[in-house]
Tab-separated table of C-alpha atoms in Angstrom:
chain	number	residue	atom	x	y	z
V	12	UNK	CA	-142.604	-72.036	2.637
V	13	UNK	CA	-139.886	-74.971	2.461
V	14	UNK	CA	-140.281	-77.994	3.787
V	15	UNK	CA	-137.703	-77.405	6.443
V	16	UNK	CA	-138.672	-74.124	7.165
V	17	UNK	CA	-142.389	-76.046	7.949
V	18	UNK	CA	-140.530	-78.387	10.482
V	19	UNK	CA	-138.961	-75.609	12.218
V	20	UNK	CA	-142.570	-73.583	12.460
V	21	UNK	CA	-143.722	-76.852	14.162
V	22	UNK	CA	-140.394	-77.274	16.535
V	23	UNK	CA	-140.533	-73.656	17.268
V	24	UNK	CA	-144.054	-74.300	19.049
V	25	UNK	CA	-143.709	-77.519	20.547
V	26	UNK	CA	-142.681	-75.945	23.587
V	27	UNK	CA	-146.615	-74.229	23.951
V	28	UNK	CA	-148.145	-77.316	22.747
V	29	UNK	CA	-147.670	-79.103	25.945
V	30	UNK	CA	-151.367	-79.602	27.156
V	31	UNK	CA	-152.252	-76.746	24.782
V	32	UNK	CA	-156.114	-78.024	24.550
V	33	UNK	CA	-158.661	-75.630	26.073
V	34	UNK	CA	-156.421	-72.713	25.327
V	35	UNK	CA	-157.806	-69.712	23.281
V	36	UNK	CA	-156.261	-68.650	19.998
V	37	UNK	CA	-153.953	-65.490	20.909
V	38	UNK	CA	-154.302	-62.386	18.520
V	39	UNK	CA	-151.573	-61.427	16.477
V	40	UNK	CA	-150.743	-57.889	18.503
V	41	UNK	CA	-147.303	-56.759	19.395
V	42	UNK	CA	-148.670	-54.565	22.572
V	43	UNK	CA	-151.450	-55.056	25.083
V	44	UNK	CA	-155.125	-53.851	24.074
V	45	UNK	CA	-156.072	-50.472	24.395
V	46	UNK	CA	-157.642	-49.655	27.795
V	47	UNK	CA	-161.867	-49.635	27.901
V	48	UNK	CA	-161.853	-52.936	26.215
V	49	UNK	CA	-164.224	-54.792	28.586
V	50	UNK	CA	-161.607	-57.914	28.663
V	51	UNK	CA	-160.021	-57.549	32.095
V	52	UNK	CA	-156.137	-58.110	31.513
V	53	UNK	CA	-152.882	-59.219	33.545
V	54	UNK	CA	-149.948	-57.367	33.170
V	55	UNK	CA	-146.557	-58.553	34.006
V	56	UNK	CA	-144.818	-56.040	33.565
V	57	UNK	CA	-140.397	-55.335	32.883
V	58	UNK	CA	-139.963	-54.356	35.725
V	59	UNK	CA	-141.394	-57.279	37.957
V	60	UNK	CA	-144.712	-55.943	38.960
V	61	UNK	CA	-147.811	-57.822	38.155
V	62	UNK	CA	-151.349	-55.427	37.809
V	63	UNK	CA	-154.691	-56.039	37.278
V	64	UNK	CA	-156.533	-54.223	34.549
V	65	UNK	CA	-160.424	-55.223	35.248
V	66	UNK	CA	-162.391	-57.424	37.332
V	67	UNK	CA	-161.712	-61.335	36.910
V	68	UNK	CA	-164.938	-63.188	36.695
V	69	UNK	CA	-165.605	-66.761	36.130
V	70	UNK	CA	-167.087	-67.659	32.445
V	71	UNK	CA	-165.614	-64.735	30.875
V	72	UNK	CA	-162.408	-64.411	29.727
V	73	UNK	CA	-158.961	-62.488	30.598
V	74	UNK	CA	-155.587	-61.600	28.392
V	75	UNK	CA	-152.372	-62.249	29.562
V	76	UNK	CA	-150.111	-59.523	28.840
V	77	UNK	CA	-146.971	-60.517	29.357
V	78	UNK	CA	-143.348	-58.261	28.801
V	79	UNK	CA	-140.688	-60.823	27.370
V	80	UNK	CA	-137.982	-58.185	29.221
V	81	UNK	CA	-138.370	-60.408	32.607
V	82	UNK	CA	-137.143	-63.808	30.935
V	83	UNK	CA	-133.849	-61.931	28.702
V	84	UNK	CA	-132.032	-65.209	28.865
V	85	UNK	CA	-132.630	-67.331	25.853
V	86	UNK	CA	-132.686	-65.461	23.098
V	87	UNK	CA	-131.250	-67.741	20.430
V	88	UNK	CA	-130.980	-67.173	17.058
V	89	UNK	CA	-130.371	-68.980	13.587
V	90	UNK	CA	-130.271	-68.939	10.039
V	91	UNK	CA	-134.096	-67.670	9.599
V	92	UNK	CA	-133.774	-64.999	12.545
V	93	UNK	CA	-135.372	-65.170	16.206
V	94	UNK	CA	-135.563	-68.716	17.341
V	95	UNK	CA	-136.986	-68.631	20.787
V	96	UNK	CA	-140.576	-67.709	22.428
V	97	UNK	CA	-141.950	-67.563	25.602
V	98	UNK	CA	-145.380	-69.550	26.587
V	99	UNK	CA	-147.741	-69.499	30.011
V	100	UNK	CA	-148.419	-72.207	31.644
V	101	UNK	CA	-151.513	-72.326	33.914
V	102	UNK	CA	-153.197	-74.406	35.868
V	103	UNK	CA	-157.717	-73.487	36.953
V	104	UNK	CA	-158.265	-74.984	40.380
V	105	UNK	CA	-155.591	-77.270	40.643
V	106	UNK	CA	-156.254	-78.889	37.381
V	107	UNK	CA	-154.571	-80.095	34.106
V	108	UNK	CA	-151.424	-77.936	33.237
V	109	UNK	CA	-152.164	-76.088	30.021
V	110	UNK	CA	-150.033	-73.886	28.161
V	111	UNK	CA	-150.209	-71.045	25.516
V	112	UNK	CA	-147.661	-68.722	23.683
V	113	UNK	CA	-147.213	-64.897	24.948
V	114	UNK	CA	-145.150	-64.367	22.395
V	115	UNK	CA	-145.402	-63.784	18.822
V	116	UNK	CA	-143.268	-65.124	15.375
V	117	UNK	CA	-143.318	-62.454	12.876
V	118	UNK	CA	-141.398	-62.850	9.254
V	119	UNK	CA	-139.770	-60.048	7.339
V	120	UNK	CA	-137.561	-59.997	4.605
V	121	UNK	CA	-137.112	-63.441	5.063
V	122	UNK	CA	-136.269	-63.222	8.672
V	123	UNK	CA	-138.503	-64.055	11.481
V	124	UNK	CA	-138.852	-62.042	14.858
V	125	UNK	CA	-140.068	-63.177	17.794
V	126	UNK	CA	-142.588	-59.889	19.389
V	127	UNK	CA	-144.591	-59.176	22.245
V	128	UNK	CA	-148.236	-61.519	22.182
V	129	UNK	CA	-150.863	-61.818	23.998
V	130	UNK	CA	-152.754	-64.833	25.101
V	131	UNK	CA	-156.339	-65.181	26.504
V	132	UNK	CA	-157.706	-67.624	28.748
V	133	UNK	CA	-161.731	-68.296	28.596
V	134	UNK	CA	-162.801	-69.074	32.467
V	135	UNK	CA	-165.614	-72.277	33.090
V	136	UNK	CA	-168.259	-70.482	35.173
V	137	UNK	CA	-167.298	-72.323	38.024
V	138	UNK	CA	-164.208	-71.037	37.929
V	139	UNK	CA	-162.445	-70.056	41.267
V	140	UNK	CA	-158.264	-70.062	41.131
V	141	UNK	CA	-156.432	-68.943	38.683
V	142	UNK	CA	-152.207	-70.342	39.011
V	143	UNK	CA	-149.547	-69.389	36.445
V	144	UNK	CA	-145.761	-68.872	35.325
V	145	UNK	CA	-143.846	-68.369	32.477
V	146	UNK	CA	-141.279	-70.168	30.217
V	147	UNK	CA	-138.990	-69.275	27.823
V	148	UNK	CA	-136.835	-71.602	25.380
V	149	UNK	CA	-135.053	-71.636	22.400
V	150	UNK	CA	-134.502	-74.526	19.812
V	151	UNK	CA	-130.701	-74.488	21.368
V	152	UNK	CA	-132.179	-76.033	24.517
V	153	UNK	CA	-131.870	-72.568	26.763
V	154	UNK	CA	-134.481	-73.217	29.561
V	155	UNK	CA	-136.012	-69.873	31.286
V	156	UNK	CA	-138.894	-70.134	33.752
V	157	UNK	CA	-140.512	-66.817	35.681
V	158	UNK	CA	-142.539	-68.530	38.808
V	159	UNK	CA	-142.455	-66.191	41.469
V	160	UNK	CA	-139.739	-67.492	42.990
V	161	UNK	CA	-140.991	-70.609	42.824
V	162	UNK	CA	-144.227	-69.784	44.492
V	163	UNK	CA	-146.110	-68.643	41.036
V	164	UNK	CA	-148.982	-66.813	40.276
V	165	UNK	CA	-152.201	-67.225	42.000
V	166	UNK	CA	-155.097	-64.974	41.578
V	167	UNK	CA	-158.547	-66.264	43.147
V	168	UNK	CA	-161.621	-65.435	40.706
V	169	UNK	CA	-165.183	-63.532	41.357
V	170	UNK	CA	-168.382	-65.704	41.486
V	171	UNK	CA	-171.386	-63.392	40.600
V	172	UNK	CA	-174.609	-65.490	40.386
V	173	UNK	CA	-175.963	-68.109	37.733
V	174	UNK	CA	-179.129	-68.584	37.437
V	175	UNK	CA	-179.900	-70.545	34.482
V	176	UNK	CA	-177.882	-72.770	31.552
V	177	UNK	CA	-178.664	-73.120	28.002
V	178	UNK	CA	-177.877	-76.064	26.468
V	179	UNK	CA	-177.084	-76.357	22.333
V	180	UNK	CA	-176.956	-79.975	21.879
V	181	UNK	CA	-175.649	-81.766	18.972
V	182	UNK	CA	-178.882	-83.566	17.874
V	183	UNK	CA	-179.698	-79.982	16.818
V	184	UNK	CA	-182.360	-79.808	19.915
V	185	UNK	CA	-181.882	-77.507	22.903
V	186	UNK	CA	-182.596	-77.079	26.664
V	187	UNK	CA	-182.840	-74.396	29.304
V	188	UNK	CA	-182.477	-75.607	32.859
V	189	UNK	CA	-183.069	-72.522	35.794
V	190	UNK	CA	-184.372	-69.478	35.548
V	191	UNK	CA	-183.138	-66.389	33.088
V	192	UNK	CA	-183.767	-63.562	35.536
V	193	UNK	CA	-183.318	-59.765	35.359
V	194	UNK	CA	-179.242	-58.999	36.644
V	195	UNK	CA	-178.333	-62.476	36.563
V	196	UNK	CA	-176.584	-64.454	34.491
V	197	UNK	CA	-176.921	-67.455	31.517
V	198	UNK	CA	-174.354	-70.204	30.813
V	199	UNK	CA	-173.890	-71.153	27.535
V	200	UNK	CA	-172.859	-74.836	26.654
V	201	UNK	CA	-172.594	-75.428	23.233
V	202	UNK	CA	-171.391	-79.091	21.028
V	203	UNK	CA	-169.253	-78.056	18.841
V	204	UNK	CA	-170.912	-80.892	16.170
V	205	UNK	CA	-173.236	-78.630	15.117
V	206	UNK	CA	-170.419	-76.658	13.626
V	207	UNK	CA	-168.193	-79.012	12.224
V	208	UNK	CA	-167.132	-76.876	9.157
V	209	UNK	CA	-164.063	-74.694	8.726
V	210	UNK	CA	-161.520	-77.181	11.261
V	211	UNK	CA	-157.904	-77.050	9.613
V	212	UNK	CA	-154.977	-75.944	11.558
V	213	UNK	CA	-152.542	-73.389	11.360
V	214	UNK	CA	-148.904	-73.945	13.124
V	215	UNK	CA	-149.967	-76.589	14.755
V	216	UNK	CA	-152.361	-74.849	16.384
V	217	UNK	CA	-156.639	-74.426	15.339
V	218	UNK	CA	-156.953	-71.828	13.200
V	219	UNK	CA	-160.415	-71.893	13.362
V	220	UNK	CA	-162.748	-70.224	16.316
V	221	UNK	CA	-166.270	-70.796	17.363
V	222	UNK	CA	-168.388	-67.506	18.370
V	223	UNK	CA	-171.721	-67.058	20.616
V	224	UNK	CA	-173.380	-63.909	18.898
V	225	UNK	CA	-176.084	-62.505	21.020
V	226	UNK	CA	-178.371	-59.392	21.772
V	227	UNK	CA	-181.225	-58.334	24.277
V	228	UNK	CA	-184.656	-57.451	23.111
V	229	UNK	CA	-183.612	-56.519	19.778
V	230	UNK	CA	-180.355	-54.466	20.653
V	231	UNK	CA	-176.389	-54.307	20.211
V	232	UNK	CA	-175.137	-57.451	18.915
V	233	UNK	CA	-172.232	-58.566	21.258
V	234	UNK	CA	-170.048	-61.801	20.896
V	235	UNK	CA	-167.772	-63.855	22.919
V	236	UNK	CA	-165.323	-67.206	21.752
V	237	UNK	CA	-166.843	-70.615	23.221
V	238	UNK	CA	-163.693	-72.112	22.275
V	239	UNK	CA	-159.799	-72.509	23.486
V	240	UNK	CA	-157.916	-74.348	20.953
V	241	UNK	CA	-159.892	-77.533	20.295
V	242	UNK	CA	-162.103	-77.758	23.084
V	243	UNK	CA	-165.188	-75.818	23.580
V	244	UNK	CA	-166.382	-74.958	27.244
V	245	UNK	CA	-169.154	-73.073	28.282
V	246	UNK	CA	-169.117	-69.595	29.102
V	247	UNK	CA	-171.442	-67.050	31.032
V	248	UNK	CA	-173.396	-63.768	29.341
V	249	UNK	CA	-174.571	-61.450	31.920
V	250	UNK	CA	-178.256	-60.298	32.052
V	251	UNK	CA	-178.996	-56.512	32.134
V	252	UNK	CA	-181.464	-55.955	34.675
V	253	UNK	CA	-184.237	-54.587	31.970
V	254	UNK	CA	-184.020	-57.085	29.832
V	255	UNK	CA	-186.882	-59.149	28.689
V	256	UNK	CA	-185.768	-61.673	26.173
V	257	UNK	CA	-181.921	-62.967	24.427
V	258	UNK	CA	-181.548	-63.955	21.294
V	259	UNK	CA	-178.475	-66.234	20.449
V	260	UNK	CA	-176.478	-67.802	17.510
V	261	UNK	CA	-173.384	-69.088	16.557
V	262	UNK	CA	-170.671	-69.236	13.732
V	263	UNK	CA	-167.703	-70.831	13.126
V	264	UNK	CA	-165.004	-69.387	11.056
V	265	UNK	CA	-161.164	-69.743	9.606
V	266	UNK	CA	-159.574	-66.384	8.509
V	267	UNK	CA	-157.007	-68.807	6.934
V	268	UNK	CA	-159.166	-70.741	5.283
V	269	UNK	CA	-161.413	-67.779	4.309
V	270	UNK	CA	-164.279	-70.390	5.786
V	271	UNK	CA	-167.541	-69.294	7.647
V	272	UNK	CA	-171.034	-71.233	8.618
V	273	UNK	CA	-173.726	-70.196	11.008
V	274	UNK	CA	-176.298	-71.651	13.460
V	275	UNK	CA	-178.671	-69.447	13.740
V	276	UNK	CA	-182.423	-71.806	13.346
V	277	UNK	CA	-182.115	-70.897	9.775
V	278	UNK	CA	-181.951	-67.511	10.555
V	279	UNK	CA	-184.949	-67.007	13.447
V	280	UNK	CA	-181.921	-67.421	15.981
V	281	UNK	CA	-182.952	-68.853	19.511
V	282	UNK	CA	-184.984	-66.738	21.606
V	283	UNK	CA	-185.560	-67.394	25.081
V	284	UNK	CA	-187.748	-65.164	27.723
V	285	UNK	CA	-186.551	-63.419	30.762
V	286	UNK	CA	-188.583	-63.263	34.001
């Protein structure tokens, strides 16, 4: 890649890197997931209908499916191809404005196309509103927004139960405060210094992610991101109601950097009982 093609990668996202900490890393898909994922998902759709596919839950995470068709406006172009994208912009209980890309850049044949995205947004477990809108720009300074008229998009979040926290600290020591009980729920909190492999950046953005891997009593292994962008915030892993103990580990990894490393208590992974 040219050095001025570089700059222009970098301009082209400045737009989404507004407050872009605490973001997740959006997966490079042109369409929304296929139903039956588990990841509840909000569609705004072409024709100016918003759905809900799921249940949104604090401390887990949702997608943001998002049809570029409802912000047609800027859609400039230049000597490489496509030079606009469109980001959201959300707010969690009135808080920081943070913003991520719903759109994706694609090259081909030396041309690069700006496609469909989707972005995901981890929840803190105490988690309660949810407010968004929508922007679109394009390096010739065309300015879209989609807010709902101005009032934009609020969606107020389910609070099932948590019982207990489990803290991974970065002196390499951990705690459990509460009680892990049958159908409720853990919290996860995890320093990312225990991981401090793998961090390079891609875009401007972290190309590297940080995953909590567990399983109960010795079944399924299921995983879920502890981190948006740069920061890492807790999330919540619901208890089956049969369950008797969790095991838990981590690993960090860059696909760009073809880098991996694991906490895992050299392999014995951290086991806690549930009552």
């Amino acid at each position: 890649m040219t050095v001025s093609r570089m700059l222009r990668s970098v301009l082209m996202m400045a737009p989404a890197l507004i407050a872009a900490l605490g973001i997740a890393a959006a997966p490079a898909a042109a369409a929304p997931p296929p139903a039956g994922t588990g990841t509840p998902v909000l569609h705004f759709n072409a024709d100016g209908s918003t759905s809900i596919e799921g249940t949104i839950e604090s401390g887990h995470p949702v997608h943001i499916d998002f049809d570029p068709a409802r912000l047609p406006d800027c859609r400039g172009t230049d000597e490489y191809g496509d030079s606009w994208g469109i980001s959201v912009h959300y707010r969690i209980d009135g808080g920081e404005v943070r913003a991520y890309p719903v759109t994706e850049r694609v090259t081909a044949g030396g041309k690069d196309s700006t496609i469909r995205g989707l972005a995901t947004v981890q929840l803190r477990p105490d988690t309660r509103h949810l407010q968004m809108w929508f922007v679109a720009e394009d390096r010739a300074g065309c300015h879209e927004e989609d807010t709902d008229h101005g009032a934009t998009y609020r969606f107020d979040i389910a609070q099932p139960p948590v019982l207990a926290r489990a803290t991974y600290h970065a002196d390499w020591s951990e705690t459990l405060t509460g009680t892990l009980r049958k159908g409720g729920a853990l919290v996860i909190n995890y320093d990312p210094a225990r991981l401090p492999q793998c961090r390079t950046t891609y875009r401007g953005y972290p190309a590297w992610a940080i995953a909590a891997f567990y399983r109960f009593d010795g079944g399924p292994v299921q995983s879920t991101t502890v981190n948006q962008g740069a920061e890492v915030i807790p999330v919540r892993i619901d208890i089956p109601a049969n369950a008797q103990k969790i095991e838990t580990w981590f690993a960090i990894s860059n696909y760009h950097a073809q880098c991996s490393a694991y906490d895992s208590d050299y392999g014995r992974n951290y086991t806690f009982s549930i009552n």
